[in-house]
Amino acid sequence: MTEYTINIPEGINVQELFGNYDANVRAVEKITGTEMVLRDGALIIKGKDPELAVRIIGRLIDALRIEPGMDTQRLGYIIDMETAGKSFDEKSTSKDIICYTHMGRPLRPKTQAQKEYVDNIRSTDMVFGIGPAGTGKTYLACAMAINAYKNKEVERIILTRPAVEAGERLGFLPGDMQEKVDPYLRPLYDALYDVLGIEAAAKLREKGVIEVVPLAYMRGRTLDNAFIILDEAQNTTREQMKMFLTRMGFNSKVVVTGDITQIDLPSGTMSGLKEARKILTGVEGIKFNYFTEVDVVRHELVKRIIKAYEAYDNSNKVRTNTSKGNKVSSR
């Protein structure tokens, strides 16, 4: 059995590398089928795939050189990227501070896909961010919008999403129209509050600098000097999507986010996001960014849930195609 040795460099905190109760090393052992032992400042690796284990440990060491601390999300992302044989320029990403939250925390992209998304928003007037929940699509877009306003690149921020009814009709909900639609817009408020703080966000809303409105309120408007975000775009109809995209005015930037695996439209209704992807891919001045479960920056269980649903959907597709094939062959 081939045995590999990695010398732990000076300046690397072994406790951070190994994790509490050696949790980091155990996670690498599990995914690579290896065993690791620390002996005289060197990590001895042997087992099923020691070369992969060496690459992962090397990336963990590089990551700790760039920034101390190794939480489960950062660890999981490095493992996923190395296992898939993909590159990740963490040094460049770690230096890319979008802004600071109201608590003084630096906000930066955490994955390669997030870094590319942020770069495209900076350089392109219209960007689509498509992927599962928890990948930072909306949060990063809101942060970029706030940063653009602070830098005087735009005069206002407009956040919108379709109010898709789920079991209850808006007309039967209590309160005025704003109170009826606020629950649909809550995720957008959450992102604003985290970056700006509740008081600062409220003041900007009172001044009309920030608008958080249902998509239906966008009809007939032309939006100049604005940063416009359409969230949950998978729940737009083709007519709504076309209406929204044509609201864009001079010196404006548009970001559209959505998850095409979570469409809540009535059966048989074409998703405006899915159609826009078909029509607009390749159009100059428009960029599409795609996220996967690897980019999930929420709890580790969210990533596992997404993988489980994908596996289930794929198995159902195979069964459906097989049954169709059997029907054809029996004729």
PDB file of C-alpha atoms in Angstrom, residues 11-308:
ATOM      1  CA  GLY A  11       2.689  28.889  10.847  1.00  0.00           C
ATOM      2  CA  ILE A  12      -0.192  26.494  10.142  1.00  0.00           C
ATOM      3  CA  ASN A  13      -2.390  25.919  13.179  1.00  0.00           C
ATOM      4  CA  VAL A  14      -2.670  22.130  13.418  1.00  0.00           C
ATOM      5  CA  GLN A  15      -5.858  22.430  15.470  1.00  0.00           C
ATOM      6  CA  GLU A  16      -7.522  24.482  12.707  1.00  0.00           C
ATOM      7  CA  LEU A  17      -6.299  22.041  10.069  1.00  0.00           C
ATOM      8  CA  PHE A  18      -7.522  18.969  11.918  1.00  0.00           C
ATOM      9  CA  GLY A  19     -10.684  20.559  13.350  1.00  0.00           C
ATOM     10  CA  ASN A  20     -12.417  19.856  16.645  1.00  0.00           C
ATOM     11  CA  TYR A  21     -11.952  16.199  17.553  1.00  0.00           C
ATOM     12  CA  ASP A  22     -10.104  15.814  14.211  1.00  0.00           C
ATOM     13  CA  ALA A  23     -13.401  16.352  12.354  1.00  0.00           C
ATOM     14  CA  ASN A  24     -11.727  17.840   9.250  1.00  0.00           C
ATOM     15  CA  VAL A  25      -9.295  14.958   8.847  1.00  0.00           C
ATOM     16  CA  ARG A  26     -12.050  12.415   9.462  1.00  0.00           C
ATOM     17  CA  ALA A  27     -14.145  14.017   6.700  1.00  0.00           C
ATOM     18  CA  VAL A  28     -11.219  13.733   4.255  1.00  0.00           C
ATOM     19  CA  GLU A  29     -10.595  10.127   5.322  1.00  0.00           C
ATOM     20  CA  LYS A  30     -14.249   9.250   4.689  1.00  0.00           C
ATOM     21  CA  ILE A  31     -14.390  10.720   1.190  1.00  0.00           C
ATOM     22  CA  THR A  32     -11.009   9.279   0.121  1.00  0.00           C
ATOM     23  CA  GLY A  33     -11.072   5.935   1.928  1.00  0.00           C
ATOM     24  CA  THR A  34      -7.790   6.678   3.673  1.00  0.00           C
ATOM     25  CA  GLU A  35      -6.280   6.702   7.143  1.00  0.00           C
ATOM     26  CA  MET A  36      -4.175   9.586   8.462  1.00  0.00           C
ATOM     27  CA  VAL A  37      -1.789   9.739  11.388  1.00  0.00           C
ATOM     28  CA  LEU A  38       0.148  12.765  12.662  1.00  0.00           C
ATOM     29  CA  ARG A  39       3.700  11.807  13.527  1.00  0.00           C
ATOM     30  CA  ASP A  40       6.521  14.240  14.402  1.00  0.00           C
ATOM     31  CA  GLY A  41       4.898  17.170  12.599  1.00  0.00           C
ATOM     32  CA  ALA A  42       4.146  15.142   9.486  1.00  0.00           C
ATOM     33  CA  LEU A  43       0.811  13.718   8.288  1.00  0.00           C
ATOM     34  CA  ILE A  44       1.090  10.078   7.153  1.00  0.00           C
ATOM     35  CA  ILE A  45      -1.612   9.114   4.604  1.00  0.00           C
ATOM     36  CA  LYS A  46      -2.413   5.646   3.269  1.00  0.00           C
ATOM     37  CA  GLY A  47      -5.466   3.859   1.924  1.00  0.00           C
ATOM     38  CA  LYS A  48      -7.748   3.734  -1.125  1.00  0.00           C
ATOM     39  CA  ASP A  49      -7.090   7.147  -2.703  1.00  0.00           C
ATOM     40  CA  PRO A  50      -4.171   8.811  -0.920  1.00  0.00           C
ATOM     41  CA  GLU A  51      -3.412  11.091  -3.880  1.00  0.00           C
ATOM     42  CA  LEU A  52      -6.827  12.759  -3.579  1.00  0.00           C
ATOM     43  CA  ALA A  53      -6.338  13.040   0.167  1.00  0.00           C
ATOM     44  CA  VAL A  54      -2.961  14.725  -0.405  1.00  0.00           C
ATOM     45  CA  ARG A  55      -4.545  17.242  -2.795  1.00  0.00           C
ATOM     46  CA  ILE A  56      -7.343  18.042  -0.344  1.00  0.00           C
ATOM     47  CA  ILE A  57      -5.013  18.461   2.632  1.00  0.00           C
ATOM     48  CA  GLY A  58      -2.756  20.632   0.477  1.00  0.00           C
ATOM     49  CA  ARG A  59      -5.703  22.864  -0.418  1.00  0.00           C
ATOM     50  CA  LEU A  60      -6.726  23.082   3.236  1.00  0.00           C
ATOM     51  CA  ILE A  61      -3.215  24.223   4.127  1.00  0.00           C
ATOM     52  CA  ASP A  62      -3.265  26.796   1.306  1.00  0.00           C
ATOM     53  CA  ALA A  63      -6.656  28.035   2.487  1.00  0.00           C
ATOM     54  CA  LEU A  64      -5.441  28.476   6.066  1.00  0.00           C
ATOM     55  CA  ARG A  65      -2.467  30.463   4.775  1.00  0.00           C
ATOM     56  CA  ILE A  66      -4.894  32.841   3.068  1.00  0.00           C
ATOM     57  CA  GLU A  67      -7.368  33.129   5.934  1.00  0.00           C
ATOM     58  CA  PRO A  68      -7.430  31.396   9.358  1.00  0.00           C
ATOM     59  CA  GLY A  69     -10.455  29.324  10.298  1.00  0.00           C
ATOM     60  CA  MET A  70     -11.988  26.257   8.655  1.00  0.00           C
ATOM     61  CA  ASP A  71     -15.743  25.969   9.091  1.00  0.00           C
ATOM     62  CA  THR A  72     -17.766  23.075   7.681  1.00  0.00           C
ATOM     63  CA  GLN A  73     -18.903  25.044   4.622  1.00  0.00           C
ATOM     64  CA  ARG A  74     -15.364  25.995   3.625  1.00  0.00           C
ATOM     65  CA  LEU A  75     -14.122  22.464   4.275  1.00  0.00           C
ATOM     66  CA  GLY A  76     -16.964  20.902   2.289  1.00  0.00           C
ATOM     67  CA  TYR A  77     -16.419  23.206  -0.657  1.00  0.00           C
ATOM     68  CA  ILE A  78     -12.693  22.424  -0.871  1.00  0.00           C
ATOM     69  CA  ILE A  79     -13.432  18.696  -0.687  1.00  0.00           C
ATOM     70  CA  ASP A  80     -16.141  18.933  -3.368  1.00  0.00           C
ATOM     71  CA  MET A  81     -13.969  20.977  -5.728  1.00  0.00           C
ATOM     72  CA  GLU A  82     -10.921  18.727  -5.396  1.00  0.00           C
ATOM     73  CA  THR A  83     -13.037  15.577  -5.742  1.00  0.00           C
ATOM     74  CA  ALA A  84     -14.534  16.984  -8.953  1.00  0.00           C
ATOM     75  CA  GLY A  85     -11.084  18.025 -10.212  1.00  0.00           C
ATOM     76  CA  LYS A  86     -12.099  21.689 -10.439  1.00  0.00           C
ATOM     77  CA  SER A  87      -9.955  24.735  -9.756  1.00  0.00           C
ATOM     78  CA  PHE A  88     -10.735  27.378  -7.162  1.00  0.00           C
ATOM     79  CA  ASP A  89      -8.758  30.590  -6.819  1.00  0.00           C
ATOM     80  CA  GLU A  90      -9.431  31.238  -3.129  1.00  0.00           C
ATOM     81  CA  LYS A  91      -6.677  33.848  -2.911  1.00  0.00           C
ATOM     82  CA  SER A  92      -8.412  36.041  -5.487  1.00  0.00           C
ATOM     83  CA  THR A  93     -11.836  35.390  -3.960  1.00  0.00           C
ATOM     84  CA  SER A  94     -10.727  36.162  -0.408  1.00  0.00           C
ATOM     85  CA  LYS A  95      -9.468  39.607  -1.479  1.00  0.00           C
ATOM     86  CA  ASP A  96     -12.747  40.477  -3.233  1.00  0.00           C
ATOM     87  CA  ILE A  97     -14.644  42.321  -0.498  1.00  0.00           C
ATOM     88  CA  ILE A  98     -17.948  43.526  -1.958  1.00  0.00           C
ATOM     89  CA  CYS A  99     -18.847  45.639   1.067  1.00  0.00           C
ATOM     90  CA  TYR A 100     -19.065  45.510   4.838  1.00  0.00           C
ATOM     91  CA  THR A 101     -22.300  44.636   6.630  1.00  0.00           C
ATOM     92  CA  HIS A 102     -23.763  46.979   9.236  1.00  0.00           C
ATOM     93  CA  MET A 103     -21.999  44.809  11.837  1.00  0.00           C
ATOM     94  CA  GLY A 104     -18.632  45.417  10.166  1.00  0.00           C
ATOM     95  CA  ARG A 105     -18.332  41.924   8.694  1.00  0.00           C
ATOM     96  CA  PRO A 106     -16.607  41.783   5.275  1.00  0.00           C
ATOM     97  CA  LEU A 107     -18.914  40.348   2.644  1.00  0.00           C
ATOM     98  CA  ARG A 108     -17.121  38.416  -0.086  1.00  0.00           C
ATOM     99  CA  PRO A 109     -17.888  35.566  -2.509  1.00  0.00           C
ATOM    100  CA  LYS A 110     -17.259  32.154  -0.963  1.00  0.00           C
ATOM    101  CA  THR A 111     -17.135  29.920  -4.041  1.00  0.00           C
ATOM    102  CA  GLN A 112     -15.751  30.103  -7.570  1.00  0.00           C
ATOM    103  CA  ALA A 113     -19.260  30.355  -9.025  1.00  0.00           C
ATOM    104  CA  GLN A 114     -20.071  33.221  -6.660  1.00  0.00           C
ATOM    105  CA  LYS A 115     -16.855  34.996  -7.662  1.00  0.00           C
ATOM    106  CA  GLU A 116     -17.726  34.690 -11.370  1.00  0.00           C
ATOM    107  CA  TYR A 117     -21.295  35.880 -10.630  1.00  0.00           C
ATOM    108  CA  VAL A 118     -20.026  38.979  -8.817  1.00  0.00           C
ATOM    109  CA  ASP A 119     -17.502  39.724 -11.581  1.00  0.00           C
ATOM    110  CA  ASN A 120     -20.219  39.446 -14.230  1.00  0.00           C
ATOM    111  CA  ILE A 121     -22.507  41.799 -12.291  1.00  0.00           C
ATOM    112  CA  ARG A 122     -19.685  44.341 -12.206  1.00  0.00           C
ATOM    113  CA  SER A 123     -18.952  44.106 -15.920  1.00  0.00           C
ATOM    114  CA  THR A 124     -22.331  43.303 -17.511  1.00  0.00           C
ATOM    115  CA  ASP A 125     -25.612  45.223 -17.589  1.00  0.00           C
ATOM    116  CA  MET A 126     -27.863  42.155 -17.359  1.00  0.00           C
ATOM    117  CA  VAL A 127     -26.988  38.991 -15.436  1.00  0.00           C
ATOM    118  CA  PHE A 128     -28.985  35.835 -14.733  1.00  0.00           C
ATOM    119  CA  GLY A 129     -28.117  33.772 -11.656  1.00  0.00           C
ATOM    120  CA  ILE A 130     -29.672  30.308 -11.843  1.00  0.00           C
ATOM    121  CA  GLY A 131     -29.270  27.596  -9.221  1.00  0.00           C
ATOM    122  CA  PRO A 132     -30.610  25.965  -6.054  1.00  0.00           C
ATOM    123  CA  ALA A 133     -31.525  27.604  -2.784  1.00  0.00           C
ATOM    124  CA  GLY A 134     -28.717  28.674  -0.492  1.00  0.00           C
ATOM    125  CA  THR A 135     -26.142  29.540  -3.151  1.00  0.00           C
ATOM    126  CA  GLY A 136     -26.191  33.287  -2.420  1.00  0.00           C
ATOM    127  CA  LYS A 137     -27.819  34.447  -5.663  1.00  0.00           C
ATOM    128  CA  THR A 138     -30.166  37.002  -4.111  1.00  0.00           C
ATOM    129  CA  TYR A 139     -27.954  37.963  -1.172  1.00  0.00           C
ATOM    130  CA  LEU A 140     -24.953  38.779  -3.353  1.00  0.00           C
ATOM    131  CA  ALA A 141     -27.119  40.671  -5.847  1.00  0.00           C
ATOM    132  CA  CYS A 142     -28.514  42.831  -3.015  1.00  0.00           C
ATOM    133  CA  ALA A 143     -24.999  43.459  -1.690  1.00  0.00           C
ATOM    134  CA  MET A 144     -23.822  44.488  -5.160  1.00  0.00           C
ATOM    135  CA  ALA A 145     -26.843  46.798  -5.503  1.00  0.00           C
ATOM    136  CA  ILE A 146     -26.112  48.508  -2.189  1.00  0.00           C
ATOM    137  CA  ASN A 147     -22.455  48.864  -3.122  1.00  0.00           C
ATOM    138  CA  ALA A 148     -23.405  50.425  -6.479  1.00  0.00           C
ATOM    139  CA  TYR A 149     -25.644  52.950  -4.715  1.00  0.00           C
ATOM    140  CA  LYS A 150     -22.958  53.854  -2.168  1.00  0.00           C
ATOM    141  CA  ASN A 151     -20.481  54.368  -5.023  1.00  0.00           C
ATOM    142  CA  LYS A 152     -23.025  56.660  -6.765  1.00  0.00           C
ATOM    143  CA  GLU A 153     -23.203  54.326  -9.773  1.00  0.00           C
ATOM    144  CA  VAL A 154     -27.020  54.252  -9.513  1.00  0.00           C
ATOM    145  CA  GLU A 155     -29.610  56.487  -7.866  1.00  0.00           C
ATOM    146  CA  ARG A 156     -31.993  53.807  -6.626  1.00  0.00           C
ATOM    147  CA  ILE A 157     -32.418  50.101  -5.960  1.00  0.00           C
ATOM    148  CA  ILE A 158     -35.527  48.204  -7.020  1.00  0.00           C
ATOM    149  CA  LEU A 159     -36.185  44.693  -5.737  1.00  0.00           C
ATOM    150  CA  THR A 160     -39.093  42.681  -7.063  1.00  0.00           C
ATOM    151  CA  ARG A 161     -40.447  39.156  -7.230  1.00  0.00           C
ATOM    152  CA  PRO A 162     -43.672  37.534  -8.468  1.00  0.00           C
ATOM    153  CA  ALA A 163     -46.343  37.019  -5.805  1.00  0.00           C
ATOM    154  CA  VAL A 164     -47.229  33.434  -6.620  1.00  0.00           C
ATOM    155  CA  GLU A 165     -50.189  32.304  -4.558  1.00  0.00           C
ATOM    156  CA  ALA A 166     -49.686  29.060  -2.634  1.00  0.00           C
ATOM    157  CA  GLY A 167     -53.051  27.897  -1.328  1.00  0.00           C
ATOM    158  CA  GLU A 168     -54.403  31.326  -0.359  1.00  0.00           C
ATOM    159  CA  ARG A 169     -55.548  34.159  -2.578  1.00  0.00           C
ATOM    160  CA  LEU A 170     -54.198  37.627  -1.846  1.00  0.00           C
ATOM    161  CA  GLY A 171     -57.683  39.082  -1.704  1.00  0.00           C
ATOM    162  CA  PHE A 172     -58.569  36.936   1.306  1.00  0.00           C
ATOM    163  CA  LEU A 173     -55.454  37.815   3.307  1.00  0.00           C
ATOM    164  CA  PRO A 174     -55.832  40.510   6.013  1.00  0.00           C
ATOM    165  CA  GLY A 175     -54.451  44.052   5.664  1.00  0.00           C
ATOM    166  CA  ASP A 176     -53.869  46.519   2.852  1.00  0.00           C
ATOM    167  CA  MET A 177     -52.113  45.597  -0.394  1.00  0.00           C
ATOM    168  CA  GLN A 178     -48.613  46.221   1.002  1.00  0.00           C
ATOM    169  CA  GLU A 179     -49.355  43.974   3.994  1.00  0.00           C
ATOM    170  CA  LYS A 180     -50.726  41.311   1.666  1.00  0.00           C
ATOM    171  CA  VAL A 181     -47.594  41.148  -0.492  1.00  0.00           C
ATOM    172  CA  ASP A 182     -44.958  41.689   2.229  1.00  0.00           C
ATOM    173  CA  PRO A 183     -44.687  37.955   3.066  1.00  0.00           C
ATOM    174  CA  TYR A 184     -43.676  37.273  -0.554  1.00  0.00           C
ATOM    175  CA  LEU A 185     -40.986  39.945  -0.342  1.00  0.00           C
ATOM    176  CA  ARG A 186     -39.556  38.963   3.057  1.00  0.00           C
ATOM    177  CA  PRO A 187     -36.380  37.289   1.676  1.00  0.00           C
ATOM    178  CA  LEU A 188     -35.474  40.557  -0.038  1.00  0.00           C
ATOM    179  CA  TYR A 189     -35.959  42.507   3.189  1.00  0.00           C
ATOM    180  CA  ASP A 190     -33.785  39.990   5.035  1.00  0.00           C
ATOM    181  CA  ALA A 191     -30.877  40.559   2.651  1.00  0.00           C
ATOM    182  CA  LEU A 192     -31.214  44.342   2.946  1.00  0.00           C
ATOM    183  CA  TYR A 193     -31.377  44.252   6.738  1.00  0.00           C
ATOM    184  CA  ASP A 194     -28.309  42.029   7.007  1.00  0.00           C
ATOM    185  CA  VAL A 195     -26.169  44.339   4.890  1.00  0.00           C
ATOM    186  CA  LEU A 196     -27.569  47.774   5.820  1.00  0.00           C
ATOM    187  CA  GLY A 197     -29.230  47.198   9.164  1.00  0.00           C
ATOM    188  CA  ILE A 198     -32.958  47.659   9.793  1.00  0.00           C
ATOM    189  CA  GLU A 199     -32.851  51.408  10.510  1.00  0.00           C
ATOM    190  CA  ALA A 200     -30.667  52.363   7.534  1.00  0.00           C
ATOM    191  CA  ALA A 201     -32.735  50.194   5.183  1.00  0.00           C
ATOM    192  CA  ALA A 202     -35.966  51.736   6.497  1.00  0.00           C
ATOM    193  CA  LYS A 203     -34.651  55.263   5.940  1.00  0.00           C
ATOM    194  CA  LEU A 204     -33.640  54.510   2.358  1.00  0.00           C
ATOM    195  CA  ARG A 205     -37.084  53.009   1.728  1.00  0.00           C
ATOM    196  CA  GLU A 206     -38.761  56.122   3.139  1.00  0.00           C
ATOM    197  CA  LYS A 207     -36.687  58.291   0.784  1.00  0.00           C
ATOM    198  CA  GLY A 208     -37.671  56.110  -2.166  1.00  0.00           C
ATOM    199  CA  VAL A 209     -34.068  55.074  -2.773  1.00  0.00           C
ATOM    200  CA  ILE A 210     -34.991  51.424  -2.184  1.00  0.00           C
ATOM    201  CA  GLU A 211     -38.231  49.982  -3.528  1.00  0.00           C
ATOM    202  CA  VAL A 212     -39.375  46.465  -2.672  1.00  0.00           C
ATOM    203  CA  VAL A 213     -42.419  45.761  -4.843  1.00  0.00           C
ATOM    204  CA  PRO A 214     -44.353  42.877  -6.389  1.00  0.00           C
ATOM    205  CA  LEU A 215     -43.602  42.246 -10.052  1.00  0.00           C
ATOM    206  CA  ALA A 216     -47.126  43.307 -11.070  1.00  0.00           C
ATOM    207  CA  TYR A 217     -46.275  46.878 -10.007  1.00  0.00           C
ATOM    208  CA  MET A 218     -43.495  47.103 -12.608  1.00  0.00           C
ATOM    209  CA  ARG A 219     -45.753  47.338 -15.655  1.00  0.00           C
ATOM    210  CA  GLY A 220     -45.561  50.619 -17.556  1.00  0.00           C
ATOM    211  CA  ARG A 221     -42.396  51.862 -15.864  1.00  0.00           C
ATOM    212  CA  THR A 222     -39.032  52.763 -17.416  1.00  0.00           C
ATOM    213  CA  LEU A 223     -36.214  52.470 -14.913  1.00  0.00           C
ATOM    214  CA  ASP A 224     -33.189  54.708 -15.502  1.00  0.00           C
ATOM    215  CA  ASN A 225     -30.158  54.972 -13.188  1.00  0.00           C
ATOM    216  CA  ALA A 226     -31.319  51.960 -11.196  1.00  0.00           C
ATOM    217  CA  PHE A 227     -30.082  48.590  -9.962  1.00  0.00           C
ATOM    218  CA  ILE A 228     -33.010  46.220 -10.472  1.00  0.00           C
ATOM    219  CA  ILE A 229     -33.221  42.699  -9.046  1.00  0.00           C
ATOM    220  CA  LEU A 230     -35.894  40.173 -10.015  1.00  0.00           C
ATOM    221  CA  ASP A 231     -35.951  37.337  -7.495  1.00  0.00           C
ATOM    222  CA  GLU A 232     -37.693  33.931  -7.812  1.00  0.00           C
ATOM    223  CA  ALA A 233     -37.832  34.484 -11.559  1.00  0.00           C
ATOM    224  CA  GLN A 234     -38.721  30.841 -12.205  1.00  0.00           C
ATOM    225  CA  ASN A 235     -42.248  31.772 -11.092  1.00  0.00           C
ATOM    226  CA  THR A 236     -42.730  34.423 -13.772  1.00  0.00           C
ATOM    227  CA  THR A 237     -44.795  33.690 -16.843  1.00  0.00           C
ATOM    228  CA  ARG A 238     -43.293  34.353 -20.276  1.00  0.00           C
ATOM    229  CA  GLU A 239     -45.334  37.580 -20.489  1.00  0.00           C
ATOM    230  CA  GLN A 240     -44.163  38.775 -17.067  1.00  0.00           C
ATOM    231  CA  MET A 241     -40.528  38.079 -17.863  1.00  0.00           C
ATOM    232  CA  LYS A 242     -40.667  39.965 -21.158  1.00  0.00           C
ATOM    233  CA  MET A 243     -42.449  42.856 -19.419  1.00  0.00           C
ATOM    234  CA  PHE A 244     -39.789  42.998 -16.704  1.00  0.00           C
ATOM    235  CA  LEU A 245     -36.759  42.803 -18.992  1.00  0.00           C
ATOM    236  CA  THR A 246     -38.089  45.628 -21.156  1.00  0.00           C
ATOM    237  CA  ARG A 247     -38.372  47.973 -18.125  1.00  0.00           C
ATOM    238  CA  MET A 248     -34.603  48.489 -18.218  1.00  0.00           C
ATOM    239  CA  GLY A 249     -33.579  52.092 -18.841  1.00  0.00           C
ATOM    240  CA  PHE A 250     -30.347  54.020 -19.355  1.00  0.00           C
ATOM    241  CA  ASN A 251     -27.468  53.552 -16.902  1.00  0.00           C
ATOM    242  CA  SER A 252     -29.266  50.659 -15.237  1.00  0.00           C
ATOM    243  CA  LYS A 253     -28.213  47.183 -14.232  1.00  0.00           C
ATOM    244  CA  VAL A 254     -30.499  44.150 -14.028  1.00  0.00           C
ATOM    245  CA  VAL A 255     -29.942  40.910 -12.089  1.00  0.00           C
ATOM    246  CA  VAL A 256     -32.416  38.042 -12.441  1.00  0.00           C
ATOM    247  CA  THR A 257     -32.254  35.137  -9.981  1.00  0.00           C
ATOM    248  CA  GLY A 258     -34.138  31.876  -9.830  1.00  0.00           C
ATOM    249  CA  ASP A 259     -34.181  28.117  -9.363  1.00  0.00           C
ATOM    250  CA  ILE A 260     -35.703  26.220 -12.266  1.00  0.00           C
ATOM    251  CA  THR A 261     -36.148  23.127 -10.075  1.00  0.00           C
ATOM    252  CA  GLN A 262     -38.654  24.957  -7.834  1.00  0.00           C
ATOM    253  CA  ILE A 263     -41.339  26.257 -10.182  1.00  0.00           C
ATOM    254  CA  ASP A 264     -44.664  26.992  -8.446  1.00  0.00           C
ATOM    255  CA  LEU A 265     -46.626  28.000 -11.540  1.00  0.00           C
ATOM    256  CA  PRO A 266     -49.804  26.120 -12.487  1.00  0.00           C
ATOM    257  CA  SER A 267     -49.206  22.937 -14.447  1.00  0.00           C
ATOM    258  CA  GLY A 268     -48.723  23.624 -18.146  1.00  0.00           C
ATOM    259  CA  THR A 269     -47.582  27.240 -17.660  1.00  0.00           C
ATOM    260  CA  MET A 270     -44.198  28.007 -19.215  1.00  0.00           C
ATOM    261  CA  SER A 271     -41.691  29.499 -16.791  1.00  0.00           C
ATOM    262  CA  GLY A 272     -40.470  32.882 -17.997  1.00  0.00           C
ATOM    263  CA  LEU A 273     -36.999  32.108 -16.658  1.00  0.00           C
ATOM    264  CA  LYS A 274     -36.696  28.836 -18.571  1.00  0.00           C
ATOM    265  CA  GLU A 275     -37.847  30.489 -21.773  1.00  0.00           C
ATOM    266  CA  ALA A 276     -35.545  33.500 -21.288  1.00  0.00           C
ATOM    267  CA  ARG A 277     -32.606  31.130 -20.909  1.00  0.00           C
ATOM    268  CA  LYS A 278     -33.418  29.565 -24.275  1.00  0.00           C
ATOM    269  CA  ILE A 279     -33.973  32.878 -26.045  1.00  0.00           C
ATOM    270  CA  LEU A 280     -31.261  35.087 -24.532  1.00  0.00           C
ATOM    271  CA  THR A 281     -28.277  32.767 -24.144  1.00  0.00           C
ATOM    272  CA  GLY A 282     -25.556  34.156 -26.398  1.00  0.00           C
ATOM    273  CA  VAL A 283     -27.072  37.638 -26.658  1.00  0.00           C
ATOM    274  CA  GLU A 284     -24.364  40.288 -26.320  1.00  0.00           C
ATOM    275  CA  GLY A 285     -24.531  42.174 -23.014  1.00  0.00           C
ATOM    276  CA  ILE A 286     -26.270  39.350 -21.135  1.00  0.00           C
ATOM    277  CA  LYS A 287     -24.488  36.779 -18.963  1.00  0.00           C
ATOM    278  CA  PHE A 288     -25.815  33.586 -17.386  1.00  0.00           C
ATOM    279  CA  ASN A 289     -24.294  32.178 -14.204  1.00  0.00           C
ATOM    280  CA  TYR A 290     -25.128  28.683 -12.998  1.00  0.00           C
ATOM    281  CA  PHE A 291     -24.822  27.413  -9.432  1.00  0.00           C
ATOM    282  CA  THR A 292     -24.944  23.825  -8.155  1.00  0.00           C
ATOM    283  CA  GLU A 293     -25.264  22.175  -4.756  1.00  0.00           C
ATOM    284  CA  VAL A 294     -21.479  22.594  -4.401  1.00  0.00           C
ATOM    285  CA  ASP A 295     -22.080  26.347  -4.040  1.00  0.00           C
ATOM    286  CA  VAL A 296     -24.615  26.040  -1.208  1.00  0.00           C
ATOM    287  CA  VAL A 297     -23.450  28.215   1.690  1.00  0.00           C
ATOM    288  CA  ARG A 298     -26.193  27.304   4.137  1.00  0.00           C
ATOM    289  CA  HIS A 299     -26.261  24.346   6.526  1.00  0.00           C
ATOM    290  CA  GLU A 300     -24.608  21.177   5.212  1.00  0.00           C
ATOM    291  CA  LEU A 301     -28.010  19.463   5.278  1.00  0.00           C
ATOM    292  CA  VAL A 302     -29.289  21.841   2.568  1.00  0.00           C
ATOM    293  CA  LYS A 303     -26.633  20.476   0.206  1.00  0.00           C
ATOM    294  CA  ARG A 304     -27.594  16.882   1.050  1.00  0.00           C
ATOM    295  CA  ILE A 305     -31.287  17.623   0.555  1.00  0.00           C
ATOM    296  CA  ILE A 306     -30.631  19.109  -2.899  1.00  0.00           C
ATOM    297  CA  LYS A 307     -28.543  16.081  -3.890  1.00  0.00           C
ATOM    298  CA  ALA A 308     -31.241  13.691  -2.650  1.00  0.00           C
TER     299      ALA A 308
END
